PDB file of C-alpha atoms in Angstrom:
ATOM      1  CA  MET A   1      -4.180  -8.647 -10.441  1.00 98.00           C
ATOM      2  CA  ARG A   2      -0.720  -7.704 -11.711  1.00 98.00           C
ATOM      3  CA  ILE A   3       1.507  -5.175  -9.960  1.00 98.00           C
ATOM      4  CA  ASP A   4       4.713  -3.937 -11.636  1.00 99.00           C
ATOM      5  CA  ILE A   5       7.083  -2.074  -9.323  1.00 98.00           C
ATOM      6  CA  ILE A   6       9.875   0.117 -10.682  1.00 98.00           C
ATOM      7  CA  SER A   7      12.670   0.745  -8.201  1.00 98.00           C
ATOM      8  CA  PRO A   8      16.277   1.973  -8.095  1.00 97.00           C
ATOM      9  CA  LEU A   9      16.823  -0.360  -5.104  1.00 97.00           C
ATOM     10  CA  PRO A  10      14.821  -3.520  -5.861  1.00 97.00           C
ATOM     11  CA  LYS A  11      16.526  -5.615  -3.169  1.00 96.00           C
ATOM     12  CA  LEU A  12      14.519  -3.706  -0.573  1.00 97.00           C
ATOM     13  CA  LEU A  13      11.310  -5.193  -1.975  1.00 97.00           C
ATOM     14  CA  HIS A  14      11.886  -8.921  -2.347  1.00 96.00           C
ATOM     15  CA  ALA A  15      11.752 -10.252   1.231  1.00 96.00           C
ATOM     16  CA  PRO A  16       8.281  -8.961   2.239  1.00 96.00           C
ATOM     17  CA  PHE A  17       6.688 -10.684  -0.755  1.00 97.00           C
ATOM     18  CA  SER A  18       8.105 -14.050   0.333  1.00 96.00           C
ATOM     19  CA  THR A  19       6.203 -14.338   3.623  1.00 95.00           C
ATOM     20  CA  SER A  20       2.713 -14.449   5.121  1.00 94.00           C
ATOM     21  CA  ILE A  21      -0.380 -13.225   3.260  1.00 94.00           C
ATOM     22  CA  LEU A  22       1.590 -11.652   0.418  1.00 97.00           C
ATOM     23  CA  ALA A  23       3.431 -14.886  -0.367  1.00 97.00           C
ATOM     24  CA  ARG A  24       0.212 -16.913  -0.137  1.00 96.00           C
ATOM     25  CA  ALA A  25      -1.553 -14.575  -2.561  1.00 98.00           C
ATOM     26  CA  ILE A  26       1.335 -14.889  -5.028  1.00 98.00           C
ATOM     27  CA  ASN A  27       1.506 -18.678  -4.709  1.00 97.00           C
ATOM     28  CA  LYS A  28      -2.261 -18.965  -5.247  1.00 97.00           C
ATOM     29  CA  LYS A  29      -1.889 -16.759  -8.351  1.00 98.00           C
ATOM     30  CA  ILE A  30      -4.261 -14.182  -6.918  1.00 98.00           C
ATOM     31  CA  VAL A  31      -1.671 -11.496  -7.645  1.00 98.00           C
ATOM     32  CA  GLU A  32       1.462 -11.253  -9.777  1.00 98.00           C
ATOM     33  CA  ILE A  33       4.325  -9.115  -8.512  1.00 98.00           C
ATOM     34  CA  HIS A  34       7.025  -8.042 -10.987  1.00 98.00           C
ATOM     35  CA  ILE A  35       9.902  -5.950  -9.640  1.00 98.00           C
ATOM     36  CA  HIS A  36      11.957  -3.993 -12.175  1.00 98.00           C
ATOM     37  CA  ASP A  37      15.462  -2.708 -11.471  1.00 98.00           C
ATOM     38  CA  LEU A  38      15.551   0.806 -12.876  1.00 98.00           C
ATOM     39  CA  ARG A  39      19.236   0.419 -13.767  1.00 97.00           C
ATOM     40  CA  ASP A  40      18.313  -2.284 -16.287  1.00 98.00           C
ATOM     41  CA  TYR A  41      16.616   0.426 -18.333  1.00 98.00           C
ATOM     42  CA  SER A  42      19.501   2.909 -18.334  1.00 97.00           C
ATOM     43  CA  GLN A  43      21.311   3.312 -21.652  1.00 93.00           C
ATOM     44  CA  ASN A  44      24.314   4.812 -19.894  1.00 91.00           C
ATOM     45  CA  LYS A  45      27.349   2.490 -19.908  1.00 90.00           C
ATOM     46  CA  HIS A  46      27.659   2.975 -16.147  1.00 93.00           C
ATOM     47  CA  LYS A  47      23.909   2.287 -15.636  1.00 95.00           C
ATOM     48  CA  LYS A  48      23.472   5.805 -14.276  1.00 96.00           C
ATOM     49  CA  ILE A  49      19.898   6.650 -13.277  1.00 97.00           C
ATOM     50  CA  ASP A  50      20.268   9.974 -11.459  1.00 97.00           C
ATOM     51  CA  ASP A  51      21.832  13.377 -12.058  1.00 96.00           C
ATOM     52  CA  TYR A  52      22.206  16.827 -10.510  1.00 95.00           C
ATOM     53  CA  SER A  53      19.186  19.097 -10.390  1.00 94.00           C
ATOM     54  CA  TYR A  54      18.928  21.940 -12.915  1.00 93.00           C
ATOM     55  CA  GLY A  55      19.073  25.235 -11.061  1.00 92.00           C
ATOM     56  CA  GLY A  56      21.217  23.833  -8.278  1.00 87.00           C
ATOM     57  CA  GLY A  57      20.255  22.522  -4.886  1.00 83.00           C
ATOM     58  CA  GLY A  58      21.283  19.550  -2.817  1.00 81.00           C
ATOM     59  CA  GLY A  59      20.712  15.916  -3.737  1.00 89.00           C
ATOM     60  CA  MET A  60      20.284  13.952  -6.932  1.00 94.00           C
ATOM     61  CA  VAL A  61      17.191  13.508  -9.086  1.00 96.00           C
ATOM     62  CA  LEU A  62      16.068  10.334 -10.868  1.00 97.00           C
ATOM     63  CA  MET A  63      16.393  10.846 -14.613  1.00 97.00           C
ATOM     64  CA  ILE A  64      13.427  10.587 -16.951  1.00 97.00           C
ATOM     65  CA  GLU A  65      14.919   8.314 -19.631  1.00 97.00           C
ATOM     66  CA  PRO A  66      15.326   5.048 -17.642  1.00 98.00           C
ATOM     67  CA  ILE A  67      11.859   5.467 -16.150  1.00 98.00           C
ATOM     68  CA  ALA A  68      10.333   6.227 -19.544  1.00 98.00           C
ATOM     69  CA  ASN A  69      12.073   3.200 -21.085  1.00 98.00           C
ATOM     70  CA  CYS A  70      10.642   0.884 -18.435  1.00 98.00           C
ATOM     71  CA  ILE A  71       7.105   2.289 -18.538  1.00 98.00           C
ATOM     72  CA  HIS A  72       7.038   2.243 -22.354  1.00 98.00           C
ATOM     73  CA  LYS A  73       8.107  -1.418 -22.378  1.00 98.00           C
ATOM     74  CA  LEU A  74       5.412  -2.407 -19.897  1.00 98.00           C
ATOM     75  CA  GLN A  75       2.664  -0.392 -21.586  1.00 98.00           C
ATOM     76  CA  ASN A  76       3.526  -1.936 -24.951  1.00 98.00           C
ATOM     77  CA  GLU A  77       2.855  -5.366 -23.429  1.00 98.00           C
ATOM     78  CA  ARG A  78      -0.470  -4.677 -21.703  1.00 98.00           C
ATOM     79  CA  THR A  79      -2.901  -1.964 -20.620  1.00 98.00           C
ATOM     80  CA  TYR A  80      -2.514  -0.497 -17.150  1.00 98.00           C
ATOM     81  CA  ASP A  81      -5.299   1.008 -15.083  1.00 98.00           C
ATOM     82  CA  SER A  82      -2.941   3.155 -13.002  1.00 98.00           C
ATOM     83  CA  VAL A  83       0.634   4.396 -12.974  1.00 98.00           C
ATOM     84  CA  ILE A  84       1.183   5.328  -9.335  1.00 98.00           C
ATOM     85  CA  PHE A  85       4.037   7.416  -7.939  1.00 98.00           C
ATOM     86  CA  MET A  86       4.711   7.133  -4.206  1.00 98.00           C
ATOM     87  CA  THR A  87       5.511  10.644  -2.976  1.00 95.00           C
ATOM     88  CA  PRO A  88       5.032  12.661   0.252  1.00 94.00           C
ATOM     89  CA  ASP A  89       3.025  15.287  -1.621  1.00 95.00           C
ATOM     90  CA  GLY A  90       0.508  12.814  -3.055  1.00 97.00           C
ATOM     91  CA  GLU A  91      -3.019  12.070  -1.868  1.00 97.00           C
ATOM     92  CA  LYS A  92      -3.146  10.414   1.554  1.00 97.00           C
ATOM     93  CA  LEU A  93      -3.484   6.632   1.439  1.00 98.00           C
ATOM     94  CA  THR A  94      -6.788   5.608   3.021  1.00 96.00           C
ATOM     95  CA  GLN A  95      -8.837   2.436   3.164  1.00 95.00           C
ATOM     96  CA  LYS A  96     -11.063   3.909   0.466  1.00 95.00           C
ATOM     97  CA  THR A  97      -8.004   4.326  -1.768  1.00 97.00           C
ATOM     98  CA  ALA A  98      -6.949   0.723  -1.178  1.00 97.00           C
ATOM     99  CA  ASN A  99     -10.473  -0.515  -1.874  1.00 97.00           C
ATOM    100  CA  SER A 100     -10.634   1.275  -5.224  1.00 97.00           C
ATOM    101  CA  ILE A 101      -7.184   0.179  -6.416  1.00 98.00           C
ATOM    102  CA  SER A 102      -7.881  -3.434  -5.419  1.00 98.00           C
ATOM    103  CA  GLN A 103     -10.605  -3.460  -8.088  1.00 98.00           C
ATOM    104  CA  GLN A 104      -8.087  -2.776 -10.855  1.00 98.00           C
ATOM    105  CA  LYS A 105      -6.387  -5.373 -13.031  1.00 98.00           C
ATOM    106  CA  ASN A 106      -2.915  -4.016 -13.804  1.00 98.00           C
ATOM    107  CA  ILE A 107      -0.999  -1.241 -12.040  1.00 98.00           C
ATOM    108  CA  ILE A 108       2.514   0.199 -12.142  1.00 99.00           C
ATOM    109  CA  ILE A 109       4.057   1.639  -8.978  1.00 98.00           C
ATOM    110  CA  LEU A 110       7.091   3.900  -9.266  1.00 98.00           C
ATOM    111  CA  CYS A 111       9.394   4.239  -6.257  1.00 98.00           C
ATOM    112  CA  GLY A 112      11.139   7.576  -5.873  1.00 94.00           C
ATOM    113  CA  ARG A 113      14.566   8.006  -4.304  1.00 93.00           C
ATOM    114  CA  TYR A 114      17.011  10.822  -3.504  1.00 90.00           C
ATOM    115  CA  GLU A 115      15.334  14.189  -4.216  1.00 91.00           C
ATOM    116  CA  GLY A 116      12.576  12.617  -6.294  1.00 92.00           C
ATOM    117  CA  VAL A 117      12.041  12.202 -10.022  1.00 96.00           C
ATOM    118  CA  ASP A 118      12.246  14.547 -12.974  1.00 97.00           C
ATOM    119  CA  GLN A 119       8.913  16.415 -12.948  1.00 97.00           C
ATOM    120  CA  ARG A 120       8.275  15.355 -16.541  1.00 97.00           C
ATOM    121  CA  VAL A 121       7.841  11.776 -15.345  1.00 98.00           C
ATOM    122  CA  ARG A 122       4.904  12.925 -13.263  1.00 98.00           C
ATOM    123  CA  ASP A 123       3.544  15.086 -16.073  1.00 98.00           C
ATOM    124  CA  LEU A 124       3.780  12.458 -18.823  1.00 98.00           C
ATOM    125  CA  PHE A 125       3.264   9.054 -17.212  1.00 98.00           C
ATOM    126  CA  VAL A 126       1.818   9.193 -13.704  1.00 98.00           C
ATOM    127  CA  ASN A 127      -1.948   9.355 -13.223  1.00 98.00           C
ATOM    128  CA  ARG A 128      -2.062   8.896  -9.457  1.00 98.00           C
ATOM    129  CA  GLU A 129       0.245  10.063  -6.669  1.00 98.00           C
ATOM    130  CA  ILE A 130      -0.043   8.546  -3.195  1.00 98.00           C
ATOM    131  CA  SER A 131       1.499   9.386   0.187  1.00 98.00           C
ATOM    132  CA  ILE A 132       1.512   7.228   3.323  1.00 97.00           C
ATOM    133  CA  GLY A 133       1.817  10.267   5.591  1.00 96.00           C
ATOM    134  CA  ASP A 134       3.080  13.778   6.115  1.00 95.00           C
ATOM    135  CA  TYR A 135       6.726  12.860   6.601  1.00 94.00           C
ATOM    136  CA  VAL A 136       9.742  12.032   4.432  1.00 92.00           C
ATOM    137  CA  ILE A 137      11.737   8.791   4.358  1.00 95.00           C
ATOM    138  CA  MET A 138      14.636   7.663   2.183  1.00 94.00           C
ATOM    139  CA  GLY A 139      12.650   6.370  -0.778  1.00 96.00           C
ATOM    140  CA  GLY A 140       9.435   4.954  -2.162  1.00 97.00           C
ATOM    141  CA  GLU A 141      10.086   1.257  -1.529  1.00 98.00           C
ATOM    142  CA  LEU A 142       8.615   1.071   1.977  1.00 98.00           C
ATOM    143  CA  PRO A 143       5.544   3.141   1.021  1.00 98.00           C
ATOM    144  CA  THR A 144       5.105   0.830  -1.968  1.00 98.00           C
ATOM    145  CA  LEU A 145       5.071  -2.186   0.335  1.00 98.00           C
ATOM    146  CA  VAL A 146       2.476  -0.493   2.543  1.00 98.00           C
ATOM    147  CA  LEU A 147       0.281   0.192  -0.491  1.00 98.00           C
ATOM    148  CA  CYS A 148       0.705  -3.339  -1.846  1.00 98.00           C
ATOM    149  CA  GLU A 149      -0.240  -4.990   1.431  1.00 97.00           C
ATOM    150  CA  SER A 150      -3.278  -2.753   1.848  1.00 97.00           C
ATOM    151  CA  ILE A 151      -4.424  -3.790  -1.651  1.00 98.00           C
ATOM    152  CA  ILE A 152      -3.511  -7.474  -1.744  1.00 98.00           C
ATOM    153  CA  ARG A 153      -5.178  -8.383   1.551  1.00 96.00           C
ATOM    154  CA  LEU A 154      -8.468  -7.227   0.006  1.00 96.00           C
ATOM    155  CA  LEU A 155      -8.246  -9.546  -2.999  1.00 97.00           C
ATOM    156  CA  PRO A 156     -10.632 -12.527  -2.741  1.00 96.00           C
ATOM    157  CA  GLY A 157      -8.776 -15.591  -1.484  1.00 96.00           C
ATOM    158  CA  SER A 158      -5.794 -13.731  -0.036  1.00 95.00           C
ATOM    159  CA  MET A 159      -6.986 -14.032   3.559  1.00 88.00           C
ATOM    160  CA  SER A 160      -8.170 -17.316   5.034  1.00 75.00           C
ATOM    161  CA  ASN A 161     -11.201 -15.486   6.436  1.00 70.00           C
ATOM    162  CA  SER A 162     -12.287 -12.846   3.936  1.00 59.00           C
ATOM    163  CA  SER A 163     -14.790 -11.354   6.400  1.00 58.00           C
ATOM    164  CA  CYS A 164     -11.855 -10.059   8.461  1.00 61.00           C
ATOM    165  CA  ALA A 165     -11.047  -7.434   5.833  1.00 63.00           C
ATOM    166  CA  LEU A 166     -14.660  -6.248   5.795  1.00 58.00           C
ATOM    167  CA  SER A 167     -14.637  -5.585   9.550  1.00 56.00           C
ATOM    168  CA  ASP A 168     -11.328  -3.716   9.638  1.00 66.00           C
ATOM    169  CA  SER A 169     -10.947  -0.201  10.948  1.00 64.00           C
ATOM    170  CA  PHE A 170     -11.905   2.487   8.402  1.00 74.00           C
ATOM    171  CA  GLN A 171     -14.011   0.177   6.191  1.00 76.00           C
ATOM    172  CA  ASP A 172     -17.159   1.885   7.487  1.00 79.00           C
ATOM    173  CA  ASN A 173     -15.440   5.049   8.776  1.00 86.00           C
ATOM    174  CA  LEU A 174     -15.261   3.512  12.246  1.00 92.00           C
ATOM    175  CA  LEU A 175     -12.317   2.136  14.176  1.00 93.00           C
ATOM    176  CA  SER A 176     -12.510  -1.546  15.101  1.00 92.00           C
ATOM    177  CA  ALA A 177     -14.052  -2.573  18.401  1.00 94.00           C
ATOM    178  CA  PRO A 178     -11.767  -4.074  21.069  1.00 95.00           C
ATOM    179  CA  THR A 179     -10.907  -7.764  20.630  1.00 95.00           C
ATOM    180  CA  TYR A 180     -10.101 -10.464  23.188  1.00 96.00           C
ATOM    181  CA  THR A 181      -8.915 -14.081  23.323  1.00 96.00           C
ATOM    182  CA  ARG A 182      -7.987 -16.680  25.978  1.00 95.00           C
ATOM    183  CA  PRO A 183      -7.652 -16.585  28.929  1.00 97.00           C
ATOM    184  CA  ALA A 184     -11.016 -15.162  29.905  1.00 96.00           C
ATOM    185  CA  ILE A 185      -9.474 -13.622  33.046  1.00 96.00           C
ATOM    186  CA  PHE A 186      -5.946 -12.205  33.304  1.00 97.00           C
ATOM    187  CA  LYS A 187      -4.748 -10.333  36.398  1.00 95.00           C
ATOM    188  CA  GLU A 188      -8.368  -9.656  37.378  1.00 95.00           C
ATOM    189  CA  LYS A 189      -9.085  -8.216  33.937  1.00 96.00           C
ATOM    190  CA  LYS A 190     -12.077 -10.113  32.575  1.00 97.00           C
ATOM    191  CA  VAL A 191     -13.346 -10.440  29.018  1.00 97.00           C
ATOM    192  CA  PRO A 192     -16.717  -8.640  28.693  1.00 97.00           C
ATOM    193  CA  ASP A 193     -19.565 -11.023  29.528  1.00 97.00           C
ATOM    194  CA  VAL A 194     -21.405 -10.311  26.296  1.00 97.00           C
ATOM    195  CA  LEU A 195     -18.555 -11.828  24.262  1.00 97.00           C
ATOM    196  CA  LEU A 196     -18.866 -15.055  26.262  1.00 97.00           C
ATOM    197  CA  SER A 197     -22.657 -15.168  26.019  1.00 97.00           C
ATOM    198  CA  GLY A 198     -22.975 -16.808  22.605  1.00 96.00           C
ATOM    199  CA  ASP A 199     -25.716 -14.312  21.711  1.00 97.00           C
ATOM    200  CA  ASN A 200     -24.607 -13.150  18.256  1.00 97.00           C
ATOM    201  CA  LYS A 201     -27.142 -10.313  18.093  1.00 97.00           C
ATOM    202  CA  LYS A 202     -25.979  -8.829  21.389  1.00 98.00           C
ATOM    203  CA  ILE A 203     -22.322  -9.327  20.443  1.00 97.00           C
ATOM    204  CA  LEU A 204     -22.842  -7.450  17.168  1.00 96.00           C
ATOM    205  CA  GLU A 205     -24.633  -4.630  18.965  1.00 97.00           C
ATOM    206  CA  TRP A 206     -21.811  -4.437  21.546  1.00 97.00           C
ATOM    207  CA  ARG A 207     -19.154  -4.288  18.831  1.00 96.00           C
ATOM    208  CA  GLU A 208     -20.998  -1.576  16.934  1.00 95.00           C
ATOM    209  CA  GLU A 209     -21.378   0.518  20.081  1.00 97.00           C
ATOM    210  CA  LYS A 210     -17.736   0.056  21.112  1.00 96.00           C
ATOM    211  CA  ALA A 211     -16.551   0.878  17.590  1.00 94.00           C
ATOM    212  CA  TYR A 212     -18.569   4.098  17.640  1.00 95.00           C
ATOM    213  CA  GLN A 213     -17.312   5.120  21.089  1.00 97.00           C
ATOM    214  CA  LYS A 214     -13.712   4.327  20.200  1.00 96.00           C
ATOM    215  CA  THR A 215     -13.965   6.395  17.027  1.00 95.00           C
ATOM    216  CA  LYS A 216     -15.651   9.257  18.880  1.00 96.00           C
ATOM    217  CA  ASN A 217     -12.852   9.301  21.473  1.00 97.00           C
ATOM    218  CA  LYS A 218      -9.831   8.746  19.230  1.00 96.00           C
ATOM    219  CA  ARG A 219     -10.806   9.908  15.732  1.00 94.00           C
ATOM    220  CA  PRO A 220     -13.926  12.081  15.877  1.00 95.00           C
ATOM    221  CA  ASP A 221     -12.995  13.481  12.472  1.00 93.00           C
ATOM    222  CA  LEU A 222     -14.037  10.157  10.909  1.00 92.00           C
ATOM    223  CA  LEU A 223     -17.612  10.595  12.129  1.00 93.00           C
ATOM    224  CA  ASN A 224     -17.977  13.668   9.939  1.00 82.00           C
TER     225      ASN A 224
END
């Protein structure tokens, strides 16, 4: 899988891709990450990428030309399944969304900043808009990292135990059952006997029941 990220502040993106599962997936060539500095695509001598909003109002808006230049260059080199814009008014990121995008080959992710992007970018180039929640932060870089991690961990070979991803919360519309590790007893709190029994059938049944009860108590909306 190849992911191209377009950002006005690319330095925010580099460190997370150099550690843990993300770095391992890159080193194993399971995924390619290419980060593009939007200023490299500005034809302005001062590398300007934003301007005042027509009609007035506070804040600056990312201009269409640098974004168009970058997307055109990438699309002339290969075919992309999705051009994604991270924005608070997009569709909510869910496990189902991550599952579907992880099946794609090439995607572009555009990070917004300031008061957003010229609407014509969204009209002409973007075919999917994604939000990580009903709140606003400074830009699209952190949401992009959230999306990338949710996708990359699903790619075969990214995780040392691929079955972990299949048992995550939300994969089957249930939250995960409680988990335990050593010691078996801590401050009189004991690990449930069934998990120490070695009976895989009973353990599976216990986990399914606990997952259902946890979902019913915390997120009953998922059971619908």
